[in-house]
């Protein structure tokens, strides 16, 4: 039986770097082998997610005569200058418990969505991988196990703790298991501190905390919030309604940020406000319903016909053509968040003035557009229609705009 914890079919992610460039996506194409451990003996497996650990996950494997555990994490913590250390890399810690488990490491990344042949080079320090269709983007695998045996998929006997490190960057300092343990401890403390600042609830607190950590993980350092970390997972297996959601929708992001704001994380709201200010105020371009994670406006949708899709749900898409759409309800959600932010977190004079310019532009757009048919919250791809929900949220936008004006006198 294969034992694996994989970032499979989701965006490559750290808390500080979110990319739509996939290298591991077996969930979208079962024929593509990804990185996993294949034990030589049958194992029983349980998956546990540590309380308050963000994206730190653990997998315990218990056969009759031997035992080892797997723990994956992405480093994230504050440096001495109070800046976030968030490298684009993933650690896998293999914790030996007892016995002499036998395993093989299957490592076969497919960079650039498997659009080109992958070349690998084994060096004494790492295994370097890149796609011939995009040779500048490279992956580096470091490990305490023999790299030659990993590349040849030879059987390895586990007799002590081992580690893997998958990074987009070639490391300039030595990486060993002590470094891995230090990175883990720092990351664990970061997430425990984050959850400790979160409002606690009498009922269902564990479930709520896990949901909030998920929202946090979909947040980019500049304040933008992804609608999801996945692309092309269908609404039902075999269906064609499988879209790329790795973008920042104003509606979805506004609701996510309001949730984080209300439960004790005003910094998330402040960063999101700076994101929309830089996107709207600085560019002076027409509003869109959605943007790229770095504020990109052009989100061209293409299909990857060489991938079979999740349970043969074709096509696999990257990009989302909905960025052309008019969805008038989005302004209501955004203006409601702006009003709450104005009311509870007054900023500096220049921030207030920039925000007020944005509010006036939004209200002007709503006044001009609210009578027109749109695609609605459902993002229909047929003809535009008159949706009651869009009319109601346009009213919300104008109401909150008037309240912001009252706050400013």
PDB file of C-alpha atoms in Angstrom, residues 167-328:
ATOM      1  CA  UNK A 167      12.101  23.701  -2.662  1.00  0.00           C
ATOM      2  CA  UNK A 168      11.814  26.124  -5.555  1.00  0.00           C
ATOM      3  CA  UNK A 169      15.154  27.569  -4.415  1.00  0.00           C
ATOM      4  CA  UNK A 170      18.596  26.027  -4.351  1.00  0.00           C
ATOM      5  CA  UNK A 171      19.680  26.227  -0.709  1.00  0.00           C
ATOM      6  CA  UNK A 172      22.794  28.244   0.114  1.00  0.00           C
ATOM      7  CA  UNK A 173      23.223  26.781   3.608  1.00  0.00           C
ATOM      8  CA  UNK A 174      23.543  23.110   4.603  1.00  0.00           C
ATOM      9  CA  UNK A 175      20.211  21.374   5.250  1.00  0.00           C
ATOM     10  CA  UNK A 176      20.104  18.545   7.767  1.00  0.00           C
ATOM     11  CA  UNK A 177      17.558  16.978  10.077  1.00  0.00           C
ATOM     12  CA  UNK A 178      18.403  19.334  12.936  1.00  0.00           C
ATOM     13  CA  UNK A 179      17.587  22.268  10.664  1.00  0.00           C
ATOM     14  CA  UNK A 180      14.326  20.556   9.724  1.00  0.00           C
ATOM     15  CA  UNK A 181      13.338  20.152  13.388  1.00  0.00           C
ATOM     16  CA  UNK A 182      14.140  23.804  14.095  1.00  0.00           C
ATOM     17  CA  UNK A 183      11.998  24.942  11.143  1.00  0.00           C
ATOM     18  CA  UNK A 184       9.145  22.769  12.362  1.00  0.00           C
ATOM     19  CA  UNK A 185       9.253  24.135  15.911  1.00  0.00           C
ATOM     20  CA  UNK A 186       9.285  27.730  14.659  1.00  0.00           C
ATOM     21  CA  UNK A 187       6.364  27.020  12.330  1.00  0.00           C
ATOM     22  CA  UNK A 188       4.361  25.290  15.049  1.00  0.00           C
ATOM     23  CA  UNK A 189       4.819  28.252  17.407  1.00  0.00           C
ATOM     24  CA  UNK A 190       3.698  30.659  14.676  1.00  0.00           C
ATOM     25  CA  UNK A 191       0.422  28.808  14.145  1.00  0.00           C
ATOM     26  CA  UNK A 192      -0.225  28.287  17.844  1.00  0.00           C
ATOM     27  CA  UNK A 193       0.229  32.030  18.375  1.00  0.00           C
ATOM     28  CA  UNK A 194      -2.164  32.778  15.504  1.00  0.00           C
ATOM     29  CA  UNK A 195      -4.902  30.528  16.875  1.00  0.00           C
ATOM     30  CA  UNK A 196      -4.317  31.888  20.379  1.00  0.00           C
ATOM     31  CA  UNK A 197      -5.299  35.367  19.124  1.00  0.00           C
ATOM     32  CA  UNK A 198      -8.522  33.980  17.681  1.00  0.00           C
ATOM     33  CA  UNK A 199     -11.848  34.369  19.439  1.00  0.00           C
ATOM     34  CA  UNK A 200     -12.937  31.130  21.093  1.00  0.00           C
ATOM     35  CA  UNK A 201     -16.445  29.685  21.044  1.00  0.00           C
ATOM     36  CA  UNK A 202     -18.262  27.538  23.575  1.00  0.00           C
ATOM     37  CA  UNK A 203     -19.589  25.107  20.996  1.00  0.00           C
ATOM     38  CA  UNK A 204     -17.810  23.594  17.963  1.00  0.00           C
ATOM     39  CA  UNK A 205     -14.656  25.596  18.575  1.00  0.00           C
ATOM     40  CA  UNK A 206     -12.361  22.945  17.038  1.00  0.00           C
ATOM     41  CA  UNK A 207     -14.371  22.907  13.802  1.00  0.00           C
ATOM     42  CA  UNK A 208     -14.514  26.704  13.672  1.00  0.00           C
ATOM     43  CA  UNK A 209     -10.773  26.957  14.334  1.00  0.00           C
ATOM     44  CA  UNK A 210     -10.006  24.526  11.517  1.00  0.00           C
ATOM     45  CA  UNK A 211     -12.200  26.562   9.134  1.00  0.00           C
ATOM     46  CA  UNK A 212     -10.483  29.798  10.125  1.00  0.00           C
ATOM     47  CA  UNK A 213      -7.061  28.249   9.539  1.00  0.00           C
ATOM     48  CA  UNK A 214      -8.233  27.283   6.058  1.00  0.00           C
ATOM     49  CA  UNK A 215      -9.257  30.885   5.347  1.00  0.00           C
ATOM     50  CA  UNK A 216      -5.880  32.044   6.627  1.00  0.00           C
ATOM     51  CA  UNK A 217      -4.095  29.608   4.322  1.00  0.00           C
ATOM     52  CA  UNK A 218      -5.892  31.040   1.305  1.00  0.00           C
ATOM     53  CA  UNK A 219      -4.603  34.536   2.137  1.00  0.00           C
ATOM     54  CA  UNK A 220      -1.670  36.028   0.271  1.00  0.00           C
ATOM     55  CA  UNK A 221       0.771  38.297   2.088  1.00  0.00           C
ATOM     56  CA  UNK A 222      -0.448  41.352   0.122  1.00  0.00           C
ATOM     57  CA  UNK A 223      -4.004  40.937   1.445  1.00  0.00           C
ATOM     58  CA  UNK A 224      -5.633  39.132  -1.472  1.00  0.00           C
ATOM     59  CA  UNK A 225      -7.647  36.000  -0.644  1.00  0.00           C
ATOM     60  CA  UNK A 226      -8.111  33.051  -3.009  1.00  0.00           C
ATOM     61  CA  UNK A 227     -11.561  31.550  -3.488  1.00  0.00           C
ATOM     62  CA  UNK A 228      -9.934  28.090  -3.366  1.00  0.00           C
ATOM     63  CA  UNK A 229      -6.560  26.405  -3.720  1.00  0.00           C
ATOM     64  CA  UNK A 230      -7.749  24.046  -6.449  1.00  0.00           C
ATOM     65  CA  UNK A 231      -8.514  24.001 -10.139  1.00  0.00           C
ATOM     66  CA  UNK A 232     -10.753  21.736 -12.196  1.00  0.00           C
ATOM     67  CA  UNK A 233     -12.391  19.770  -9.382  1.00  0.00           C
ATOM     68  CA  UNK A 234     -15.927  19.293 -10.768  1.00  0.00           C
ATOM     69  CA  UNK A 235     -19.233  20.036  -9.067  1.00  0.00           C
ATOM     70  CA  UNK A 236     -20.079  16.382  -9.759  1.00  0.00           C
ATOM     71  CA  UNK A 237     -17.826  13.611 -11.072  1.00  0.00           C
ATOM     72  CA  UNK A 238     -17.724  13.453 -14.851  1.00  0.00           C
ATOM     73  CA  UNK A 239     -19.251  16.918 -15.257  1.00  0.00           C
ATOM     74  CA  UNK A 240     -17.757  19.737 -17.326  1.00  0.00           C
ATOM     75  CA  UNK A 241     -18.439  22.405 -14.672  1.00  0.00           C
ATOM     76  CA  UNK A 242     -14.914  22.349 -13.288  1.00  0.00           C
ATOM     77  CA  UNK A 243     -13.406  25.786 -12.973  1.00  0.00           C
ATOM     78  CA  UNK A 244     -10.123  27.286 -11.821  1.00  0.00           C
ATOM     79  CA  UNK A 245     -10.837  29.019  -8.490  1.00  0.00           C
ATOM     80  CA  UNK A 246      -7.269  30.103  -7.662  1.00  0.00           C
ATOM     81  CA  UNK A 247      -8.126  33.801  -7.924  1.00  0.00           C
ATOM     82  CA  UNK A 248      -9.378  36.613  -5.733  1.00  0.00           C
ATOM     83  CA  UNK A 249     -13.112  37.276  -6.169  1.00  0.00           C
ATOM     84  CA  UNK A 250     -14.233  40.514  -4.509  1.00  0.00           C
ATOM     85  CA  UNK A 251     -17.356  38.827  -3.172  1.00  0.00           C
ATOM     86  CA  UNK A 252     -15.699  35.751  -1.700  1.00  0.00           C
ATOM     87  CA  UNK A 253     -12.700  37.642  -0.353  1.00  0.00           C
ATOM     88  CA  UNK A 254     -14.918  40.260   1.309  1.00  0.00           C
ATOM     89  CA  UNK A 255     -16.866  37.586   3.171  1.00  0.00           C
ATOM     90  CA  UNK A 256     -13.703  35.723   4.199  1.00  0.00           C
ATOM     91  CA  UNK A 257     -12.011  38.894   5.444  1.00  0.00           C
ATOM     92  CA  UNK A 258     -15.095  39.988   7.381  1.00  0.00           C
ATOM     93  CA  UNK A 259     -15.055  36.623   9.152  1.00  0.00           C
ATOM     94  CA  UNK A 260     -11.369  36.963  10.111  1.00  0.00           C
ATOM     95  CA  UNK A 261     -11.990  40.566  11.147  1.00  0.00           C
ATOM     96  CA  UNK A 262     -14.805  39.618  13.513  1.00  0.00           C
ATOM     97  CA  UNK A 263     -12.923  36.817  15.258  1.00  0.00           C
ATOM     98  CA  UNK A 264      -9.822  38.764  16.196  1.00  0.00           C
ATOM     99  CA  UNK A 265      -7.611  39.290  13.153  1.00  0.00           C
ATOM    100  CA  UNK A 266      -7.971  42.930  12.050  1.00  0.00           C
ATOM    101  CA  UNK A 267      -4.587  42.736  10.308  1.00  0.00           C
ATOM    102  CA  UNK A 268      -6.154  40.570   7.595  1.00  0.00           C
ATOM    103  CA  UNK A 269      -8.728  43.294   6.934  1.00  0.00           C
ATOM    104  CA  UNK A 270      -6.054  45.989   6.814  1.00  0.00           C
ATOM    105  CA  UNK A 271      -3.996  44.035   4.273  1.00  0.00           C
ATOM    106  CA  UNK A 272      -7.057  43.365   2.116  1.00  0.00           C
ATOM    107  CA  UNK A 273      -7.950  47.050   2.137  1.00  0.00           C
ATOM    108  CA  UNK A 274      -4.453  47.902   0.964  1.00  0.00           C
ATOM    109  CA  UNK A 275      -4.813  45.307  -1.804  1.00  0.00           C
ATOM    110  CA  UNK A 276      -8.051  46.750  -3.160  1.00  0.00           C
ATOM    111  CA  UNK A 277      -6.721  50.290  -2.806  1.00  0.00           C
ATOM    112  CA  UNK A 278      -3.644  49.436  -4.848  1.00  0.00           C
ATOM    113  CA  UNK A 279      -5.776  47.593  -7.394  1.00  0.00           C
ATOM    114  CA  UNK A 280      -8.550  50.169  -7.782  1.00  0.00           C
ATOM    115  CA  UNK A 281      -7.225  53.571  -6.783  1.00  0.00           C
ATOM    116  CA  UNK A 282      -3.744  53.377  -8.294  1.00  0.00           C
ATOM    117  CA  UNK A 283      -4.793  51.938 -11.682  1.00  0.00           C
ATOM    118  CA  UNK A 284      -7.973  53.997 -12.263  1.00  0.00           C
ATOM    119  CA  UNK A 285      -9.253  51.186 -14.464  1.00  0.00           C
ATOM    120  CA  UNK A 286     -12.807  49.749 -14.573  1.00  0.00           C
ATOM    121  CA  UNK A 287     -13.737  47.384 -11.773  1.00  0.00           C
ATOM    122  CA  UNK A 288     -13.565  43.623 -12.234  1.00  0.00           C
ATOM    123  CA  UNK A 289     -15.288  40.975 -10.164  1.00  0.00           C
ATOM    124  CA  UNK A 290     -12.014  39.094  -9.694  1.00  0.00           C
ATOM    125  CA  UNK A 291      -8.253  39.525  -9.915  1.00  0.00           C
ATOM    126  CA  UNK A 292      -5.104  37.471  -9.875  1.00  0.00           C
ATOM    127  CA  UNK A 293      -3.395  36.976  -6.560  1.00  0.00           C
ATOM    128  CA  UNK A 294      -0.973  39.812  -7.347  1.00  0.00           C
ATOM    129  CA  UNK A 295      -3.679  42.067  -8.790  1.00  0.00           C
ATOM    130  CA  UNK A 296      -3.491  40.732 -12.363  1.00  0.00           C
ATOM    131  CA  UNK A 297      -6.461  41.751 -14.495  1.00  0.00           C
ATOM    132  CA  UNK A 298      -6.088  39.368 -17.452  1.00  0.00           C
ATOM    133  CA  UNK A 299      -6.939  35.809 -16.386  1.00  0.00           C
ATOM    134  CA  UNK A 300      -7.090  34.034 -19.732  1.00  0.00           C
ATOM    135  CA  UNK A 301      -8.806  30.650 -19.545  1.00  0.00           C
ATOM    136  CA  UNK A 302      -7.200  27.729 -21.364  1.00  0.00           C
ATOM    137  CA  UNK A 303      -7.719  23.967 -21.287  1.00  0.00           C
ATOM    138  CA  UNK A 304      -5.134  21.248 -20.732  1.00  0.00           C
ATOM    139  CA  UNK A 305      -6.433  18.493 -22.976  1.00  0.00           C
ATOM    140  CA  UNK A 306      -3.533  16.137 -22.225  1.00  0.00           C
ATOM    141  CA  UNK A 307      -4.806  15.724 -18.632  1.00  0.00           C
ATOM    142  CA  UNK A 308      -7.708  13.345 -17.987  1.00  0.00           C
ATOM    143  CA  UNK A 309      -9.243  15.381 -15.170  1.00  0.00           C
ATOM    144  CA  UNK A 310     -10.598  14.306 -11.779  1.00  0.00           C
ATOM    145  CA  UNK A 311     -12.472  11.038 -12.384  1.00  0.00           C
ATOM    146  CA  UNK A 312     -12.399  11.826 -16.120  1.00  0.00           C
ATOM    147  CA  UNK A 313     -14.052  15.208 -15.599  1.00  0.00           C
ATOM    148  CA  UNK A 314     -12.762  17.112 -18.604  1.00  0.00           C
ATOM    149  CA  UNK A 315     -11.539  19.639 -19.469  1.00  0.00           C
ATOM    150  CA  UNK A 316      -8.862  20.626 -16.985  1.00  0.00           C
ATOM    151  CA  UNK A 317      -8.782  24.429 -16.951  1.00  0.00           C
ATOM    152  CA  UNK A 318      -6.274  27.068 -15.927  1.00  0.00           C
ATOM    153  CA  UNK A 319      -7.401  30.667 -15.832  1.00  0.00           C
ATOM    154  CA  UNK A 320     -11.026  31.762 -15.552  1.00  0.00           C
ATOM    155  CA  UNK A 321     -12.964  33.597 -18.229  1.00  0.00           C
ATOM    156  CA  UNK A 322     -15.412  34.918 -15.616  1.00  0.00           C
ATOM    157  CA  UNK A 323     -13.129  37.927 -15.169  1.00  0.00           C
ATOM    158  CA  UNK A 324     -15.000  39.473 -18.126  1.00  0.00           C
ATOM    159  CA  UNK A 325     -18.361  39.155 -16.369  1.00  0.00           C
ATOM    160  CA  UNK A 326     -20.559  41.763 -14.701  1.00  0.00           C
ATOM    161  CA  UNK A 327     -21.698  40.568 -11.259  1.00  0.00           C
ATOM    162  CA  UNK A 328     -23.327  43.566  -9.607  1.00  0.00           C
TER     163      UNK A 328
END
